Amino acid sequence: MSTARTWAVALTGVDGHLVEVEADLSNQTPGFQIIGLPDKALGEAAQRVRNACVNAGLDFPRRRVTVNLSPASLPKHGSGFDVSIAVATLATEGVVPPRAIRSAVHIGELGLDGRLRPVPGVLPAVFAAARAGFERVIVPHGNAEEARLVPGIEVHAAISLAEVAAVHGADVEVADLEPVAMPSDDQVAAASLDLADVVGQDEAVEALVVAAAGGHHMMLSGPPGAGKTMLARRLPGILPPLSDAEALEVAAIRSLTGRSVTRLDSVAPFEAPHHSASAAALVGGGSRVARPGAIVRAHRGVLFLDETPEFQRVALDALRQPLESGRIELIRSGFTATFPARFQLILAMNPCPCGQYGVRGEECTCPPMMIRRYAGRLSGPLRDRIDIDLRVARVAASRATSGERSTLTSDAARARVLAARGAAQERWHGSPWRVNGDVPGERLRQGTMRLPAAVRAPLDRALERGAVTLRAYDRVLRIAWTLADLAGSGMPGVDELGRALFLKKGLLA
């Protein structure tokens, strides 16, 4: 038998594509060639495979080996193909039974000593294998917990290439080696941050609850030390727990970034990139390999941009399309990668570069032109996509040092959010919308959802005099419905609409 086949997975974004790995021997000058659009890291697999086989005590073919990765038109990248290439090569001369490897998917990188090293993206790769009907997958020991999160597929975690060969029935001695572990990254759990720690910001806390209940984007503006970051970091703790399907999506994205995945986390993710981040760092990029950006890592969670005017203008404007569509499409030469990006955006900014403009008892040293230019770094279209625009003031020193805690805890706020979202889901049952923040404006302006003229009057006047745009008009309606859900009323009234108008534009009805 001079030809053998097994399977691997190529990832394009979060989508996995099954790749048939064919190895063939020929009576030519000994050599090792990999074809089928491999990148440089994959092209270097030849030497890793050769050394790993020799050091694992496995007979490497002494003839010319040609490995084809099919479909040949699909770009392949990374070292996750090493194990599949190795077992297919070994099967060409019967070291590994060829029949045993045909129905298995192999994922992992090889070290020169024959050990399997963990690779990023194992969770979406195993999920793709299960979806394609495969029942067995071989992964590195360091990716074991991650791979077993996918139900309905047998996962074998191997420490070495010799162990993989033994699993398939090869007569080989398996040495006792130390497994290569996945690097861990410790993060502060968002659930440990409680709203009760926020003192003296009752209006801002209530606006945060509204944002959580309706999935609304929010901007907090105020001087340094007003508690903007403290508020934003407590938003994930009052959001509803992720469903199993949502948690699997979040874990798959986390796996793509190379971070450790050991369980499905029900707490919404929180991403806070530095203001020096480029547009590619925010939305994703890469010339040969599409890498997820901050908006993708914040999928089903919160993206917090502190010191928003300090971000590059082009980076901020790159958020506009994902905010509307809930996904980002990266188009590169030879491939297109689509990532999910349905996140809740929280912006924070100072009133001016020095941060003291409009602060009682402080002196602002910024010229008026500089203040206008600073605020103008956020484009009108991006501001229009923000539902809640709230000004936050500093808390008095006497109250901040009193030791008191807010009466609203994160648990109590989450209960209110769950009740409001339950009312919204009942209203939008049978539609693709889950929260009021996702509902198209025309749906709220027409038909049975249209508010009575007496209730709409303040908002209509604001639209007529140009105080709000039509997009802002729709967002005010969404906030009003969320306020009604929090209040337990079936439809917004004048009070809810007036409050919504204030949260959006700071205008009183």
Short mmCIF file of C-alpha atoms in Angstrom, two decimals:
data_model
loop_
_atom_site.label_atom_id
_atom_site.label_comp_id
_atom_site.label_asym_id
_atom_site.label_seq_id
_atom_site.Cartn_x
_atom_site.Cartn_y
_atom_site.Cartn_z
CA MET A 1 0.00 0.00 0.00
CA SER A 2 1.71 3.23 -1.15
CA THR A 3 -1.19 5.65 -0.65
CA ALA A 4 -3.00 6.53 2.58
CA ARG A 5 -5.62 9.08 3.58
CA THR A 6 -6.82 10.77 6.73
CA TRP A 7 -8.49 14.07 7.65
CA ALA A 8 -7.62 17.46 9.12
CA VAL A 9 -9.45 20.80 9.46
CA ALA A 10 -8.63 24.16 7.87
CA LEU A 11 -10.11 27.22 9.56
CA THR A 12 -11.31 30.33 7.74
CA GLY A 13 -12.49 32.68 10.44
CA VAL A 14 -14.65 30.58 12.76
CA ASP A 15 -15.68 28.25 9.95
CA GLY A 16 -13.94 24.88 9.69
CA HIS A 17 -13.43 23.03 6.40
CA LEU A 18 -12.54 19.34 6.32
CA VAL A 19 -9.32 18.68 4.43
CA GLU A 20 -8.40 15.25 3.07
CA VAL A 21 -4.71 14.55 3.70
CA GLU A 22 -3.32 12.13 1.11
CA ALA A 23 0.20 10.70 1.32
CA ASP A 24 1.81 8.80 -1.56
CA LEU A 25 5.17 7.02 -1.98
CA SER A 26 7.09 6.93 -5.23
CA ASN A 27 10.38 5.26 -6.28
CA GLN A 28 12.22 8.52 -6.84
CA THR A 29 14.94 10.40 -5.03
CA PRO A 30 14.02 10.41 -1.31
CA GLY A 31 12.30 13.60 -0.31
CA PHE A 32 9.21 15.11 1.30
CA GLN A 33 6.86 17.50 -0.51
CA ILE A 34 3.59 19.06 0.65
CA ILE A 35 1.20 20.44 -1.98
CA GLY A 36 -2.28 21.99 -1.81
CA LEU A 37 -1.72 25.70 -0.99
CA PRO A 38 0.20 25.33 2.30
CA ASP A 39 1.59 28.44 3.99
CA LYS A 40 5.16 28.70 5.25
CA ALA A 41 4.43 27.21 8.68
CA LEU A 42 2.66 24.25 7.06
CA GLY A 43 5.42 23.85 4.47
CA GLU A 44 7.90 23.43 7.32
CA ALA A 45 5.90 20.46 8.61
CA ALA A 46 8.08 18.13 6.54
CA GLN A 47 11.05 18.48 8.87
CA ARG A 48 8.94 18.39 12.04
CA VAL A 49 7.21 15.21 10.88
CA ARG A 50 10.46 13.51 9.92
CA ASN A 51 12.20 14.25 13.24
CA ALA A 52 9.10 13.46 15.30
CA CYS A 53 8.73 10.04 13.64
CA VAL A 54 12.39 9.15 14.16
CA ASN A 55 12.43 10.29 17.81
CA ALA A 56 9.16 8.47 18.51
CA GLY A 57 10.69 5.19 17.27
CA LEU A 58 8.52 5.03 14.14
CA ASP A 59 9.95 3.98 10.76
CA PHE A 60 9.89 6.93 8.38
CA PRO A 61 9.65 6.04 4.65
CA ARG A 62 12.97 6.03 2.79
CA ARG A 63 11.35 6.87 -0.55
CA ARG A 64 9.87 10.10 -1.91
CA VAL A 65 6.76 11.19 -0.02
CA THR A 66 4.18 13.52 -1.57
CA VAL A 67 1.42 14.86 0.67
CA ASN A 68 -1.61 16.47 -0.96
CA LEU A 69 -4.07 18.62 0.98
CA SER A 70 -7.45 18.52 -0.72
CA PRO A 71 -9.32 20.60 -1.78
CA ALA A 72 -6.19 22.11 -3.30
CA SER A 73 -7.87 25.49 -3.92
CA LEU A 74 -8.49 26.11 -0.20
CA PRO A 75 -5.65 28.03 1.54
CA LYS A 76 -4.25 26.15 4.54
CA HIS A 77 -2.20 27.69 7.31
CA GLY A 78 -0.63 26.83 10.63
CA SER A 79 0.98 23.80 12.20
CA GLY A 80 -2.27 22.03 13.12
CA PHE A 81 -1.87 19.69 10.12
CA ASP A 82 1.32 18.06 11.47
CA VAL A 83 -0.31 15.03 13.09
CA SER A 84 -2.53 14.22 10.10
CA ILE A 85 0.46 14.47 7.74
CA ALA A 86 2.52 12.22 10.02
CA VAL A 87 -0.06 9.42 10.37
CA ALA A 88 -0.87 9.48 6.63
CA THR A 89 2.85 9.22 5.86
CA LEU A 90 3.35 6.36 8.32
CA ALA A 91 0.34 4.54 6.86
CA THR A 92 1.87 4.47 3.36
CA GLU A 93 4.25 1.73 4.49
CA GLY A 94 1.89 0.06 6.93
CA VAL A 95 3.44 1.35 10.16
CA VAL A 96 -0.08 2.55 10.94
CA PRO A 97 -3.01 0.57 9.47
CA PRO A 98 -4.37 2.71 6.59
CA ARG A 99 -7.95 1.64 7.21
CA ALA A 100 -7.83 2.80 10.83
CA ILE A 101 -7.02 6.43 10.00
CA ARG A 102 -9.57 6.97 7.21
CA SER A 103 -12.46 7.83 9.51
CA ALA A 104 -10.54 9.91 12.06
CA VAL A 105 -9.69 13.60 12.13
CA HIS A 106 -6.23 14.55 13.42
CA ILE A 107 -5.39 17.98 14.84
CA GLY A 108 -2.14 19.11 16.42
CA GLU A 109 1.42 20.33 16.05
CA LEU A 110 4.44 18.05 16.44
CA GLY A 111 7.53 18.81 18.45
CA LEU A 112 10.85 17.42 17.28
CA ASP A 113 10.79 14.99 20.23
CA GLY A 114 7.53 13.49 19.00
CA ARG A 115 5.23 15.19 21.53
CA LEU A 116 1.95 16.80 20.43
CA ARG A 117 1.75 20.52 21.07
CA PRO A 118 -1.61 22.30 21.53
CA VAL A 119 -2.79 24.59 18.74
CA PRO A 120 -5.37 27.41 18.61
CA GLY A 121 -8.79 26.87 17.09
CA VAL A 122 -9.34 23.28 18.25
CA LEU A 123 -12.91 23.94 19.43
CA PRO A 124 -14.25 25.23 16.06
CA ALA A 125 -12.20 22.53 14.29
CA VAL A 126 -13.75 19.71 16.34
CA PHE A 127 -17.17 21.29 15.92
CA ALA A 128 -16.66 21.28 12.13
CA ALA A 129 -15.63 17.61 12.26
CA ALA A 130 -18.74 16.69 14.25
CA ARG A 131 -20.96 18.65 11.88
CA ALA A 132 -19.39 16.80 8.92
CA GLY A 133 -20.38 13.47 10.46
CA PHE A 134 -17.06 12.29 11.91
CA GLU A 135 -17.23 10.37 15.17
CA ARG A 136 -13.57 10.36 16.22
CA VAL A 137 -10.94 13.07 16.56
CA ILE A 138 -7.35 12.98 17.82
CA VAL A 139 -6.09 16.15 19.54
CA PRO A 140 -3.08 17.14 21.69
CA HIS A 141 -3.35 16.52 25.42
CA GLY A 142 -3.30 20.28 26.06
CA ASN A 143 -6.47 20.74 23.99
CA ALA A 144 -8.39 17.84 25.58
CA GLU A 145 -10.83 19.80 27.75
CA GLU A 146 -11.55 22.21 24.93
CA ALA A 147 -12.27 19.46 22.38
CA ARG A 148 -14.60 17.61 24.78
CA LEU A 149 -16.90 20.64 24.94
CA VAL A 150 -18.31 19.48 21.58
CA PRO A 151 -21.00 16.83 22.20
CA GLY A 152 -21.47 13.68 20.15
CA ILE A 153 -17.88 13.01 19.12
CA GLU A 154 -15.21 10.73 20.59
CA VAL A 155 -12.12 12.69 21.57
CA HIS A 156 -8.78 11.02 22.16
CA ALA A 157 -6.14 13.27 23.69
CA ALA A 158 -2.61 12.09 22.90
CA ILE A 159 0.66 13.13 24.45
CA SER A 160 2.93 11.87 21.67
CA LEU A 161 2.93 10.68 18.07
CA ALA A 162 3.75 7.17 19.28
CA GLU A 163 0.55 7.22 21.33
CA VAL A 164 -1.44 8.29 18.25
CA ALA A 165 0.06 5.40 16.29
CA ALA A 166 -0.75 2.97 19.12
CA VAL A 167 -4.37 4.21 19.20
CA HIS A 168 -4.66 3.20 15.53
CA GLY A 169 -3.20 -0.25 16.18
CA ALA A 170 0.50 0.23 15.47
CA ASP A 171 2.99 -2.02 17.22
CA VAL A 172 5.07 0.67 18.91
CA GLU A 173 6.43 1.32 22.37
CA VAL A 174 4.89 4.42 23.94
CA ALA A 175 7.35 6.34 26.08
CA ASP A 176 6.23 8.09 29.26
CA LEU A 177 6.55 11.76 28.27
CA GLU A 178 5.48 14.97 29.98
CA PRO A 179 2.47 16.44 28.13
CA VAL A 180 2.74 19.92 26.65
CA ALA A 181 0.23 22.13 28.44
CA MET A 182 -1.81 24.97 27.00
CA PRO A 183 -0.68 28.38 28.30
CA SER A 184 -3.16 29.72 30.84
CA ASP A 185 -4.34 33.31 31.13
CA ASP A 186 -5.87 34.52 34.36
CA GLN A 187 -8.72 36.99 34.06
CA VAL A 188 -10.78 38.82 36.66
CA ALA A 189 -14.27 37.38 36.59
CA ALA A 190 -16.84 40.02 35.66
CA ALA A 191 -19.32 38.35 37.98
CA SER A 192 -17.14 39.37 40.97
CA LEU A 193 -17.68 43.10 40.26
CA ASP A 194 -20.85 44.29 41.97
CA LEU A 195 -23.00 47.33 41.24
CA ALA A 196 -23.27 47.87 44.98
CA ASP A 197 -19.71 49.24 44.85
CA VAL A 198 -20.88 52.21 42.76
CA VAL A 199 -21.80 55.02 45.15
CA GLY A 200 -23.49 58.29 44.29
CA GLN A 201 -24.22 57.49 40.65
CA ASP A 202 -27.84 56.39 40.92
CA GLU A 203 -28.83 57.90 37.56
CA ALA A 204 -25.89 56.31 35.77
CA VAL A 205 -26.59 52.92 37.40
CA GLU A 206 -30.20 53.10 36.27
CA ALA A 207 -29.10 53.98 32.73
CA LEU A 208 -26.74 50.97 32.82
CA VAL A 209 -29.68 48.73 33.73
CA VAL A 210 -31.65 50.16 30.80
CA ALA A 211 -28.71 49.47 28.47
CA ALA A 212 -28.48 45.87 29.71
CA ALA A 213 -32.23 45.27 29.46
CA GLY A 214 -32.53 46.48 25.87
CA GLY A 215 -29.08 45.68 24.48
CA HIS A 216 -28.49 49.39 23.89
CA HIS A 217 -25.14 50.99 23.06
CA MET A 218 -24.07 53.64 25.55
CA MET A 219 -21.70 56.59 25.92
CA LEU A 220 -20.55 57.91 29.29
CA SER A 221 -19.01 61.39 29.30
CA GLY A 222 -17.60 63.12 32.33
CA PRO A 223 -14.41 64.20 34.09
CA PRO A 224 -11.68 61.78 35.18
CA GLY A 225 -12.59 59.94 38.37
CA ALA A 226 -16.34 60.09 37.83
CA GLY A 227 -16.64 56.29 37.70
CA LYS A 228 -17.11 55.68 33.97
CA THR A 229 -14.80 52.67 33.86
CA MET A 230 -16.23 51.27 37.09
CA LEU A 231 -19.72 51.37 35.59
CA ALA A 232 -18.69 49.81 32.28
CA ARG A 233 -16.86 46.90 33.92
CA ARG A 234 -19.98 45.97 35.86
CA LEU A 235 -22.19 45.66 32.80
CA PRO A 236 -21.32 41.99 32.02
CA GLY A 237 -22.31 41.06 35.57
CA ILE A 238 -25.91 42.23 35.07
CA LEU A 239 -26.40 40.78 31.59
CA PRO A 240 -28.37 37.51 31.32
CA PRO A 241 -26.24 34.32 31.38
CA LEU A 242 -25.20 33.07 27.96
CA SER A 243 -27.10 30.10 26.59
CA ASP A 244 -25.15 26.93 25.79
CA ALA A 245 -25.10 27.83 22.08
CA GLU A 246 -23.91 31.38 22.81
CA ALA A 247 -21.26 30.14 25.25
CA LEU A 248 -20.01 27.72 22.59
CA GLU A 249 -19.70 30.62 20.10
CA VAL A 250 -17.73 32.66 22.64
CA ALA A 251 -15.50 29.69 23.51
CA ALA A 252 -14.80 29.02 19.81
CA ILE A 253 -13.63 32.62 19.32
CA ARG A 254 -11.52 32.39 22.46
CA SER A 255 -9.97 29.21 21.08
CA LEU A 256 -9.11 30.96 17.80
CA THR A 257 -7.13 33.59 19.67
CA GLY A 258 -4.98 30.89 21.28
CA ARG A 259 -6.34 31.37 24.79
CA SER A 260 -7.10 28.47 27.12
CA VAL A 261 -10.63 27.03 26.97
CA THR A 262 -11.53 24.53 29.67
CA ARG A 263 -15.26 25.09 30.07
CA LEU A 264 -18.24 26.98 28.71
CA ASP A 265 -18.50 30.29 30.55
CA SER A 266 -21.99 31.74 30.96
CA VAL A 267 -20.70 35.27 31.76
CA ALA A 268 -20.64 37.65 28.80
CA PRO A 269 -17.10 38.52 27.61
CA PHE A 270 -15.62 41.97 28.21
CA GLU A 271 -13.03 43.57 25.92
CA ALA A 272 -11.31 46.88 26.61
CA PRO A 273 -8.62 47.62 23.99
CA HIS A 274 -6.13 50.44 24.58
CA HIS A 275 -6.79 53.72 22.76
CA SER A 276 -3.64 53.20 20.68
CA ALA A 277 -5.30 50.19 18.97
CA SER A 278 -5.45 50.37 15.17
CA ALA A 279 -8.46 49.65 12.99
CA ALA A 280 -7.08 46.16 12.31
CA ALA A 281 -6.73 45.53 16.05
CA LEU A 282 -10.38 46.48 16.56
CA VAL A 283 -12.09 44.73 13.65
CA GLY A 284 -9.49 42.05 12.80
CA GLY A 285 -6.93 41.66 10.07
CA GLY A 286 -4.01 39.71 8.71
CA SER A 287 -2.72 39.33 5.15
CA ARG A 288 -2.51 35.52 5.01
CA VAL A 289 -4.39 34.48 8.14
CA ALA A 290 -7.53 36.28 9.30
CA ARG A 291 -7.20 37.05 12.98
CA PRO A 292 -10.19 38.17 15.09
CA GLY A 293 -10.11 41.70 16.46
CA ALA A 294 -11.52 43.13 19.67
CA ILE A 295 -15.07 43.37 18.31
CA VAL A 296 -15.03 39.64 17.55
CA ARG A 297 -13.61 38.75 20.96
CA ALA A 298 -16.45 40.84 22.46
CA HIS A 299 -19.11 38.84 20.57
CA ARG A 300 -22.15 38.24 22.84
CA GLY A 301 -20.58 40.59 25.36
CA VAL A 302 -19.31 44.13 25.91
CA LEU A 303 -16.76 46.21 24.00
CA PHE A 304 -15.55 49.11 26.15
CA LEU A 305 -13.57 51.95 24.57
CA ASP A 306 -12.13 54.17 27.28
CA GLU A 307 -10.80 57.60 26.27
CA THR A 308 -12.73 57.20 23.03
CA PRO A 309 -11.59 60.46 21.34
CA GLU A 310 -7.98 59.25 21.66
CA PHE A 311 -8.69 56.35 19.27
CA GLN A 312 -7.87 56.83 15.60
CA ARG A 313 -10.81 58.27 13.67
CA VAL A 314 -10.58 55.50 11.05
CA ALA A 315 -10.64 52.85 13.81
CA LEU A 316 -13.81 54.28 15.34
CA ASP A 317 -15.57 54.60 11.99
CA ALA A 318 -14.72 50.95 11.26
CA LEU A 319 -17.20 50.04 14.01
CA ARG A 320 -20.20 51.49 12.18
CA GLN A 321 -20.94 48.56 9.87
CA PRO A 322 -20.51 45.80 12.52
CA LEU A 323 -22.80 47.71 14.88
CA GLU A 324 -25.59 47.42 12.32
CA SER A 325 -24.96 43.94 10.88
CA GLY A 326 -23.55 42.05 13.89
CA ARG A 327 -20.68 40.58 11.87
CA ILE A 328 -17.43 41.58 10.20
CA GLU A 329 -16.22 40.34 6.83
CA LEU A 330 -12.48 40.41 6.13
CA ILE A 331 -11.72 40.21 2.42
CA ARG A 332 -8.17 39.30 1.50
CA SER A 333 -6.44 38.05 -1.62
CA GLY A 334 -7.45 34.42 -1.98
CA PHE A 335 -9.96 34.16 0.87
CA THR A 336 -12.81 35.82 2.70
CA ALA A 337 -13.33 35.30 6.42
CA THR A 338 -16.54 36.21 8.25
CA PHE A 339 -16.59 36.58 12.03
CA PRO A 340 -19.60 37.15 14.29
CA ALA A 341 -19.48 40.53 16.04
CA ARG A 342 -22.74 41.14 17.90
CA PHE A 343 -21.53 43.14 20.87
CA GLN A 344 -22.74 45.91 23.14
CA LEU A 345 -20.65 49.06 22.76
CA ILE A 346 -19.82 51.26 25.76
CA LEU A 347 -17.87 54.46 25.09
CA ALA A 348 -16.27 56.70 27.71
CA MET A 349 -14.83 60.15 27.15
CA ASN A 350 -13.73 63.24 29.02
CA PRO A 351 -15.43 66.58 28.27
CA CYS A 352 -12.14 68.02 26.93
CA PRO A 353 -8.46 67.05 26.66
CA CYS A 354 -7.68 68.25 30.20
CA GLY A 355 -10.90 66.74 31.52
CA GLN A 356 -12.03 69.75 33.57
CA TYR A 357 -14.42 71.50 31.18
CA GLY A 358 -17.73 72.17 32.93
CA VAL A 359 -16.53 70.70 36.26
CA ARG A 360 -17.56 72.77 39.25
CA GLY A 361 -14.59 74.15 41.16
CA GLU A 362 -12.07 73.23 38.45
CA GLU A 363 -10.45 75.36 35.75
CA CYS A 364 -10.32 74.16 32.14
CA THR A 365 -7.17 75.25 30.27
CA CYS A 366 -8.31 74.08 26.83
CA PRO A 367 -9.10 76.68 24.11
CA PRO A 368 -12.68 76.50 22.74
CA MET A 369 -11.43 75.30 19.34
CA MET A 370 -9.56 72.42 21.01
CA ILE A 371 -12.68 71.40 22.94
CA ARG A 372 -14.77 71.34 19.75
CA ARG A 373 -12.07 69.43 17.88
CA TYR A 374 -11.82 66.91 20.73
CA ALA A 375 -15.56 66.22 20.73
CA GLY A 376 -15.56 66.11 16.93
CA ARG A 377 -13.28 63.07 16.86
CA LEU A 378 -16.43 61.00 17.19
CA SER A 379 -18.19 61.23 13.85
CA GLY A 380 -21.87 62.04 13.61
CA PRO A 381 -22.79 58.64 12.12
CA LEU A 382 -21.08 56.83 15.02
CA ARG A 383 -22.80 59.05 17.61
CA ASP A 384 -26.11 58.35 15.89
CA ARG A 385 -25.61 54.64 16.53
CA ILE A 386 -25.30 55.21 20.28
CA ASP A 387 -28.63 54.75 22.05
CA ILE A 388 -27.83 56.25 25.47
CA ASP A 389 -25.67 59.38 25.87
CA LEU A 390 -25.23 60.13 29.57
CA ARG A 391 -23.17 62.76 31.37
CA VAL A 392 -21.57 61.54 34.60
CA ALA A 393 -20.50 63.93 37.38
CA ARG A 394 -17.96 63.36 40.12
CA VAL A 395 -19.23 62.09 43.44
CA ALA A 396 -18.81 64.41 46.39
CA ALA A 397 -15.83 63.50 48.56
CA SER A 398 -17.98 63.23 51.69
CA ARG A 399 -20.16 60.61 50.07
CA ALA A 400 -17.31 58.75 48.36
CA THR A 401 -15.51 58.29 51.71
CA SER A 402 -18.62 57.50 53.78
CA GLY A 403 -18.29 53.74 53.25
CA GLU A 404 -21.89 53.40 52.06
CA ARG A 405 -22.87 50.96 49.32
CA SER A 406 -25.53 51.26 46.67
CA THR A 407 -28.86 49.64 47.44
CA LEU A 408 -28.95 48.07 43.96
CA THR A 409 -26.75 44.99 43.74
CA SER A 410 -25.76 43.21 40.54
CA ASP A 411 -28.03 40.27 41.43
CA ALA A 412 -31.04 42.56 41.86
CA ALA A 413 -30.22 44.43 38.65
CA ARG A 414 -29.82 41.15 36.73
CA ALA A 415 -33.25 40.04 37.93
CA ARG A 416 -34.78 43.26 36.55
CA VAL A 417 -32.90 42.82 33.29
CA LEU A 418 -34.09 39.20 32.93
CA ALA A 419 -37.71 40.22 33.54
CA ALA A 420 -37.51 43.05 30.98
CA ARG A 421 -35.85 40.83 28.38
CA GLY A 422 -38.49 38.17 28.99
CA ALA A 423 -41.20 40.72 28.17
CA ALA A 424 -39.34 41.78 25.01
CA GLN A 425 -38.85 38.19 23.86
CA GLU A 426 -42.55 37.50 24.34
CA ARG A 427 -43.38 40.56 22.26
CA TRP A 428 -40.95 39.67 19.46
CA HIS A 429 -41.63 35.92 19.55
CA GLY A 430 -41.34 34.44 16.09
CA SER A 431 -39.10 37.25 14.83
CA PRO A 432 -35.29 37.30 14.53
CA TRP A 433 -35.02 39.97 17.25
CA ARG A 434 -34.27 39.14 20.87
CA VAL A 435 -33.88 42.58 22.47
CA ASN A 436 -35.39 45.97 21.74
CA GLY A 437 -32.02 47.33 20.62
CA ASP A 438 -32.09 44.99 17.59
CA VAL A 439 -35.56 45.90 16.31
CA PRO A 440 -35.62 47.90 13.04
CA GLY A 441 -36.96 51.41 13.43
CA GLU A 442 -39.61 51.05 10.76
CA ARG A 443 -41.13 48.17 12.74
CA LEU A 444 -41.67 50.53 15.69
CA ARG A 445 -42.98 53.37 13.54
CA GLN A 446 -45.62 51.39 11.69
CA GLY A 447 -48.55 49.07 12.28
CA THR A 448 -49.56 47.87 15.72
CA MET A 449 -46.29 48.98 17.34
CA ARG A 450 -46.80 52.63 16.43
CA LEU A 451 -47.30 54.76 19.54
CA PRO A 452 -50.32 57.07 19.85
CA ALA A 453 -49.86 60.59 18.49
CA ALA A 454 -50.14 62.14 21.96
CA VAL A 455 -47.26 59.98 23.20
CA ARG A 456 -45.12 60.60 20.11
CA ALA A 457 -45.65 64.36 20.05
CA PRO A 458 -42.44 65.41 21.90
CA LEU A 459 -40.33 63.12 19.74
CA ASP A 460 -42.04 64.27 16.55
CA ARG A 461 -41.33 67.89 17.46
CA ALA A 462 -37.67 67.07 18.10
CA LEU A 463 -37.45 65.45 14.68
CA GLU A 464 -39.15 68.40 12.94
CA ARG A 465 -36.77 70.97 14.43
CA GLY A 466 -33.72 68.82 13.65
CA ALA A 467 -32.82 68.01 17.25
CA VAL A 468 -32.77 64.30 16.35
CA THR A 469 -32.16 62.44 13.11
CA LEU A 470 -34.46 59.68 11.89
CA ARG A 471 -31.95 57.08 13.12
CA ALA A 472 -31.92 58.75 16.54
CA TYR A 473 -35.74 58.87 16.41
CA ASP A 474 -35.80 55.09 16.05
CA ARG A 475 -33.34 54.63 18.89
CA VAL A 476 -35.45 56.76 21.22
CA LEU A 477 -38.40 54.48 20.45
CA ARG A 478 -36.31 51.41 21.27
CA ILE A 479 -35.24 52.90 24.62
CA ALA A 480 -38.86 53.82 25.39
CA TRP A 481 -39.96 50.21 24.86
CA THR A 482 -37.15 49.01 27.14
CA LEU A 483 -38.22 51.47 29.84
CA ALA A 484 -41.77 50.15 29.51
CA ASP A 485 -40.52 46.57 29.89
CA LEU A 486 -38.59 47.52 33.03
CA ALA A 487 -41.67 49.22 34.42
CA GLY A 488 -43.87 46.23 33.59
CA SER A 489 -46.22 48.22 31.36
CA GLY A 490 -47.46 46.94 28.04
CA MET A 491 -46.65 50.06 26.00
CA PRO A 492 -44.53 53.20 26.51
CA GLY A 493 -46.30 56.30 27.71
CA VAL A 494 -45.33 59.96 27.74
CA ASP A 495 -43.08 59.45 30.78
CA GLU A 496 -41.13 56.58 29.18
CA LEU A 497 -40.72 58.46 25.90
CA GLY A 498 -39.59 61.63 27.68
CA ARG A 499 -37.05 59.65 29.69
CA ALA A 500 -35.86 57.91 26.52
CA LEU A 501 -35.43 61.27 24.77
CA PHE A 502 -33.35 62.50 27.68
CA LEU A 503 -31.14 59.38 27.67
CA LYS A 504 -30.53 59.71 23.94
CA LYS A 505 -29.99 63.45 23.50
CA GLY A 506 -30.19 65.04 26.95
CA LEU A 507 -33.44 66.69 25.80
CA LEU A 508 -36.46 67.07 28.05
CA ALA A 509 -39.83 66.23 26.51
#
